[in-house]
Amino acid sequence: MAIRQVREMGDEILSKVSKEVTAMTPRTRELIDDMIETMYASNGVGLAAVQVGVLKRIVVMDTTGEDLHVLINPKIVETSGEQTGSEGCLSVPGKMGQVTRPNYAKVVYLDENMQLAELEGTELLARCICHECDHLDGKLYVEKVEGDLVDVPTEEED
Ligand code: NI
């Protein structure tokens, strides 16, 4: 496993559409392991493969610290409701902004064994599902921010 470099806004790869994964290979397994390690090392709650420079439709998420999901070829099949709240992205370091998302999302995907699976979530998990799936279509949350991007408050030193 290795921590990979996270691509940042301005890198044109982030606006590209990722390709479907057709088979699980050792290389793809290694990519997934590295994505998980990179997400945790960066204190992120989600990471898409494109953010480490690989145009494959793969997302890793963990919104609680003990709820890891690996989604391959995810497709959102149902949403409902609405929530407006702060959102950030490892590709837009130090910034956050208000984004309105569905309050519920259901996604179907392939798991690491290429078996069909589904996941549904509300609130932060729904927000994360939508944010990460957007990455696979080359979209960043900054396009959806209401008002201005603001600096993430830095913790004051003791
Ligand atoms: Ni992001």
PDB file of C-alpha atoms and ligand atoms in Angstrom:
ATOM      1  CA  MET A   1       0.000   0.000   0.000  1.00  0.00           C
ATOM      2  CA  ALA A   2       1.098   3.509  -0.655  1.00  0.00           C
ATOM      3  CA  ILE A   3      -0.175   7.015  -0.262  1.00  0.00           C
ATOM      4  CA  ARG A   4      -0.724   8.573  -3.663  1.00  0.00           C
ATOM      5  CA  GLN A   5      -0.566  12.223  -4.577  1.00  0.00           C
ATOM      6  CA  VAL A   6      -3.985  13.887  -4.623  1.00  0.00           C
ATOM      7  CA  ARG A   7      -4.620  15.973  -7.736  1.00  0.00           C
ATOM      8  CA  GLU A   8      -5.835  19.495  -7.034  1.00  0.00           C
ATOM      9  CA  MET A   9      -8.272  21.832  -8.740  1.00  0.00           C
ATOM     10  CA  GLY A  10      -6.649  23.234 -11.861  1.00  0.00           C
ATOM     11  CA  ASP A  11      -5.399  19.788 -12.870  1.00  0.00           C
ATOM     12  CA  GLU A  12      -7.340  19.034 -16.029  1.00  0.00           C
ATOM     13  CA  ILE A  13      -7.739  15.338 -15.219  1.00  0.00           C
ATOM     14  CA  LEU A  14     -10.330  16.297 -12.589  1.00  0.00           C
ATOM     15  CA  SER A  15     -12.712  17.448 -15.338  1.00  0.00           C
ATOM     16  CA  LYS A  16     -12.512  14.182 -17.287  1.00  0.00           C
ATOM     17  CA  VAL A  17     -15.103  11.410 -17.293  1.00  0.00           C
ATOM     18  CA  SER A  18     -13.812   8.180 -15.739  1.00  0.00           C
ATOM     19  CA  LYS A  19     -14.189   4.811 -17.465  1.00  0.00           C
ATOM     20  CA  GLU A  20     -16.097   1.775 -16.244  1.00  0.00           C
ATOM     21  CA  VAL A  21     -14.098  -1.009 -14.607  1.00  0.00           C
ATOM     22  CA  THR A  22     -14.617  -4.257 -16.536  1.00  0.00           C
ATOM     23  CA  ALA A  23     -12.538  -6.685 -14.473  1.00  0.00           C
ATOM     24  CA  MET A  24     -10.776  -6.839 -11.124  1.00  0.00           C
ATOM     25  CA  THR A  25      -7.033  -7.081 -11.634  1.00  0.00           C
ATOM     26  CA  PRO A  26      -4.084  -7.014  -9.212  1.00  0.00           C
ATOM     27  CA  ARG A  27      -3.379  -3.485 -10.433  1.00  0.00           C
ATOM     28  CA  THR A  28      -6.923  -2.355  -9.648  1.00  0.00           C
ATOM     29  CA  ARG A  29      -6.794  -4.006  -6.215  1.00  0.00           C
ATOM     30  CA  GLU A  30      -3.593  -2.123  -5.497  1.00  0.00           C
ATOM     31  CA  LEU A  31      -5.227   1.110  -6.654  1.00  0.00           C
ATOM     32  CA  ILE A  32      -8.157   0.539  -4.271  1.00  0.00           C
ATOM     33  CA  ASP A  33      -5.821  -0.228  -1.348  1.00  0.00           C
ATOM     34  CA  ASP A  34      -3.850   2.915  -2.086  1.00  0.00           C
ATOM     35  CA  MET A  35      -7.020   5.008  -2.369  1.00  0.00           C
ATOM     36  CA  ILE A  36      -8.141   3.815   1.068  1.00  0.00           C
ATOM     37  CA  GLU A  37      -4.756   4.578   2.585  1.00  0.00           C
ATOM     38  CA  THR A  38      -4.641   7.980   0.898  1.00  0.00           C
ATOM     39  CA  MET A  39      -8.163   8.886   2.053  1.00  0.00           C
ATOM     40  CA  TYR A  40      -7.409   8.032   5.688  1.00  0.00           C
ATOM     41  CA  ALA A  41      -3.998   9.714   5.612  1.00  0.00           C
ATOM     42  CA  SER A  42      -5.665  12.893   4.329  1.00  0.00           C
ATOM     43  CA  ASN A  43      -8.510  12.749   6.876  1.00  0.00           C
ATOM     44  CA  GLY A  44     -11.003  12.613   4.031  1.00  0.00           C
ATOM     45  CA  VAL A  45     -14.414  10.947   4.048  1.00  0.00           C
ATOM     46  CA  GLY A  46     -14.305  10.005   0.386  1.00  0.00           C
ATOM     47  CA  LEU A  47     -11.965   9.727  -2.565  1.00  0.00           C
ATOM     48  CA  ALA A  48     -12.484   8.981  -6.252  1.00  0.00           C
ATOM     49  CA  ALA A  49      -9.806   7.308  -8.387  1.00  0.00           C
ATOM     50  CA  VAL A  50      -9.556  10.333 -10.655  1.00  0.00           C
ATOM     51  CA  GLN A  51      -8.303  12.299  -7.651  1.00  0.00           C
ATOM     52  CA  VAL A  52      -5.181  10.157  -7.645  1.00  0.00           C
ATOM     53  CA  GLY A  53      -4.902  10.467 -11.404  1.00  0.00           C
ATOM     54  CA  VAL A  54      -6.613   7.254 -12.529  1.00  0.00           C
ATOM     55  CA  LEU A  55      -9.697   7.561 -14.750  1.00  0.00           C
ATOM     56  CA  LYS A  56     -11.539   4.521 -13.394  1.00  0.00           C
ATOM     57  CA  ARG A  57     -15.031   4.601 -11.918  1.00  0.00           C
ATOM     58  CA  ILE A  58     -13.982   3.696  -8.369  1.00  0.00           C
ATOM     59  CA  VAL A  59     -14.860   5.473  -5.142  1.00  0.00           C
ATOM     60  CA  VAL A  60     -13.890   4.824  -1.525  1.00  0.00           C
ATOM     61  CA  MET A  61     -15.837   6.380   1.339  1.00  0.00           C
ATOM     62  CA  ASP A  62     -15.912   6.312   5.107  1.00  0.00           C
ATOM     63  CA  THR A  63     -18.057   8.975   6.709  1.00  0.00           C
ATOM     64  CA  THR A  64     -17.744   7.756  10.311  1.00  0.00           C
ATOM     65  CA  GLY A  65     -14.254   6.267  10.576  1.00  0.00           C
ATOM     66  CA  GLU A  66     -15.672   2.771  10.787  1.00  0.00           C
ATOM     67  CA  ASP A  67     -17.892   2.469   7.749  1.00  0.00           C
ATOM     68  CA  LEU A  68     -15.632   1.820   4.778  1.00  0.00           C
ATOM     69  CA  HIS A  69     -17.247   1.336   1.375  1.00  0.00           C
ATOM     70  CA  VAL A  70     -15.592   0.582  -1.945  1.00  0.00           C
ATOM     71  CA  LEU A  71     -17.852   1.334  -4.894  1.00  0.00           C
ATOM     72  CA  ILE A  72     -16.984   0.268  -8.420  1.00  0.00           C
ATOM     73  CA  ASN A  73     -19.035   1.666 -11.318  1.00  0.00           C
ATOM     74  CA  PRO A  74     -21.491   3.307  -8.901  1.00  0.00           C
ATOM     75  CA  LYS A  75     -24.785   4.553 -10.281  1.00  0.00           C
ATOM     76  CA  ILE A  76     -27.224   6.619  -8.258  1.00  0.00           C
ATOM     77  CA  VAL A  77     -30.674   5.111  -8.794  1.00  0.00           C
ATOM     78  CA  GLU A  78     -32.781   7.044  -6.330  1.00  0.00           C
ATOM     79  CA  THR A  79     -32.631  10.337  -4.453  1.00  0.00           C
ATOM     80  CA  SER A  80     -35.069  12.276  -2.347  1.00  0.00           C
ATOM     81  CA  GLY A  81     -35.282  15.298  -0.133  1.00  0.00           C
ATOM     82  CA  GLU A  82     -32.766  18.089   0.136  1.00  0.00           C
ATOM     83  CA  GLN A  83     -30.009  19.218   2.477  1.00  0.00           C
ATOM     84  CA  THR A  84     -27.830  22.298   2.383  1.00  0.00           C
ATOM     85  CA  GLY A  85     -24.527  22.234   4.213  1.00  0.00           C
ATOM     86  CA  SER A  86     -20.784  22.669   4.159  1.00  0.00           C
ATOM     87  CA  GLU A  87     -18.787  20.587   1.763  1.00  0.00           C
ATOM     88  CA  GLY A  88     -15.104  20.229   1.081  1.00  0.00           C
ATOM     89  CA  CYS A  89     -12.886  18.124  -1.150  1.00  0.00           C
ATOM     90  CA  LEU A  90      -9.343  16.794  -0.881  1.00  0.00           C
ATOM     91  CA  SER A  91      -8.758  18.255  -4.351  1.00  0.00           C
ATOM     92  CA  VAL A  92      -9.684  21.741  -3.110  1.00  0.00           C
ATOM     93  CA  PRO A  93      -7.548  21.895   0.043  1.00  0.00           C
ATOM     94  CA  GLY A  94      -8.317  24.392   2.760  1.00  0.00           C
ATOM     95  CA  LYS A  95     -11.650  25.457   1.293  1.00  0.00           C
ATOM     96  CA  MET A  96     -15.294  24.722   1.913  1.00  0.00           C
ATOM     97  CA  GLY A  97     -18.646  25.939   0.642  1.00  0.00           C
ATOM     98  CA  GLN A  98     -22.387  25.511   0.974  1.00  0.00           C
ATOM     99  CA  VAL A  99     -23.874  22.912  -1.361  1.00  0.00           C
ATOM    100  CA  THR A 100     -27.437  21.627  -1.667  1.00  0.00           C
ATOM    101  CA  ARG A 101     -27.683  17.871  -2.201  1.00  0.00           C
ATOM    102  CA  PRO A 102     -30.387  15.223  -1.874  1.00  0.00           C
ATOM    103  CA  ASN A 103     -30.897  14.160   1.734  1.00  0.00           C
ATOM    104  CA  TYR A 104     -31.218  10.532   0.651  1.00  0.00           C
ATOM    105  CA  ALA A 105     -29.377   8.637  -2.044  1.00  0.00           C
ATOM    106  CA  LYS A 106     -29.372   5.024  -3.135  1.00  0.00           C
ATOM    107  CA  VAL A 107     -26.513   3.748  -5.258  1.00  0.00           C
ATOM    108  CA  VAL A 108     -25.934   0.432  -7.020  1.00  0.00           C
ATOM    109  CA  TYR A 109     -22.375  -0.645  -7.705  1.00  0.00           C
ATOM    110  CA  LEU A 110     -19.962  -3.567  -7.921  1.00  0.00           C
ATOM    111  CA  ASP A 111     -18.033  -4.511  -4.811  1.00  0.00           C
ATOM    112  CA  GLU A 112     -14.366  -5.549  -4.772  1.00  0.00           C
ATOM    113  CA  ASN A 113     -15.404  -9.044  -5.897  1.00  0.00           C
ATOM    114  CA  MET A 114     -17.290  -7.492  -8.820  1.00  0.00           C
ATOM    115  CA  GLN A 115     -20.578  -8.529  -7.235  1.00  0.00           C
ATOM    116  CA  LEU A 116     -23.615  -6.310  -7.545  1.00  0.00           C
ATOM    117  CA  ALA A 117     -24.371  -4.431  -4.342  1.00  0.00           C
ATOM    118  CA  GLU A 118     -26.341  -1.444  -3.189  1.00  0.00           C
ATOM    119  CA  LEU A 119     -25.981   1.184  -0.523  1.00  0.00           C
ATOM    120  CA  GLU A 120     -28.378   3.794   0.720  1.00  0.00           C
ATOM    121  CA  GLY A 121     -27.607   6.705   2.938  1.00  0.00           C
ATOM    122  CA  THR A 122     -28.957   9.919   4.347  1.00  0.00           C
ATOM    123  CA  GLU A 123     -27.359  13.177   5.399  1.00  0.00           C
ATOM    124  CA  LEU A 124     -23.536  13.020   5.266  1.00  0.00           C
ATOM    125  CA  LEU A 125     -23.453   9.617   3.553  1.00  0.00           C
ATOM    126  CA  ALA A 126     -25.944  10.779   0.898  1.00  0.00           C
ATOM    127  CA  ARG A 127     -23.877  13.938   0.400  1.00  0.00           C
ATOM    128  CA  CYS A 128     -20.705  11.882   0.077  1.00  0.00           C
ATOM    129  CA  ILE A 129     -22.267   9.452  -2.427  1.00  0.00           C
ATOM    130  CA  CYS A 130     -23.373  12.366  -4.629  1.00  0.00           C
ATOM    131  CA  HIS A 131     -20.061  14.245  -4.298  1.00  0.00           C
ATOM    132  CA  GLU A 132     -17.949  11.190  -5.170  1.00  0.00           C
ATOM    133  CA  CYS A 133     -20.158  10.118  -8.092  1.00  0.00           C
ATOM    134  CA  ASP A 134     -19.844  13.659  -9.466  1.00  0.00           C
ATOM    135  CA  HIS A 135     -16.054  13.219  -9.510  1.00  0.00           C
ATOM    136  CA  LEU A 136     -16.475  10.236 -11.857  1.00  0.00           C
ATOM    137  CA  ASP A 137     -18.232  12.532 -14.319  1.00  0.00           C
ATOM    138  CA  GLY A 138     -15.553  15.208 -14.052  1.00  0.00           C
ATOM    139  CA  LYS A 139     -17.496  17.506 -11.751  1.00  0.00           C
ATOM    140  CA  LEU A 140     -16.231  19.306  -8.646  1.00  0.00           C
ATOM    141  CA  TYR A 141     -18.480  20.599  -5.876  1.00  0.00           C
ATOM    142  CA  VAL A 142     -17.194  24.134  -6.462  1.00  0.00           C
ATOM    143  CA  GLU A 143     -19.522  24.323  -9.490  1.00  0.00           C
ATOM    144  CA  LYS A 144     -22.462  23.873  -7.125  1.00  0.00           C
ATOM    145  CA  VAL A 145     -21.404  26.139  -4.288  1.00  0.00           C
ATOM    146  CA  GLU A 146     -23.952  28.684  -3.188  1.00  0.00           C
ATOM    147  CA  GLY A 147     -22.179  31.893  -2.300  1.00  0.00           C
ATOM    148  CA  ASP A 148     -18.418  31.916  -1.908  1.00  0.00           C
ATOM    149  CA  LEU A 149     -15.827  29.289  -1.191  1.00  0.00           C
ATOM    150  CA  VAL A 150     -14.443  30.072   2.231  1.00  0.00           C
ATOM    151  CA  ASP A 151     -11.291  29.086   4.065  1.00  0.00           C
ATOM    152  CA  VAL A 152     -11.587  26.161   6.437  1.00  0.00           C
ATOM    153  CA  PRO A 153     -10.950  27.565   9.906  1.00  0.00           C
ATOM    154  CA  THR A 154      -7.573  26.452  11.160  1.00  0.00           C
ATOM    155  CA  GLU A 155      -7.330  25.135  14.676  1.00  0.00           C
ATOM    156  CA  GLU A 156      -5.705  27.529  17.033  1.00  0.00           C
ATOM    157  CA  GLU A 157      -2.564  26.383  18.714  1.00  0.00           C
ATOM    158  CA  ASP A 158      -2.565  25.924  22.441  1.00  0.00           C
TER     159      ASP A 158
HETATM  160 NI    NI B   1     -14.050  15.538  -3.690  1.00  0.00          NI
END
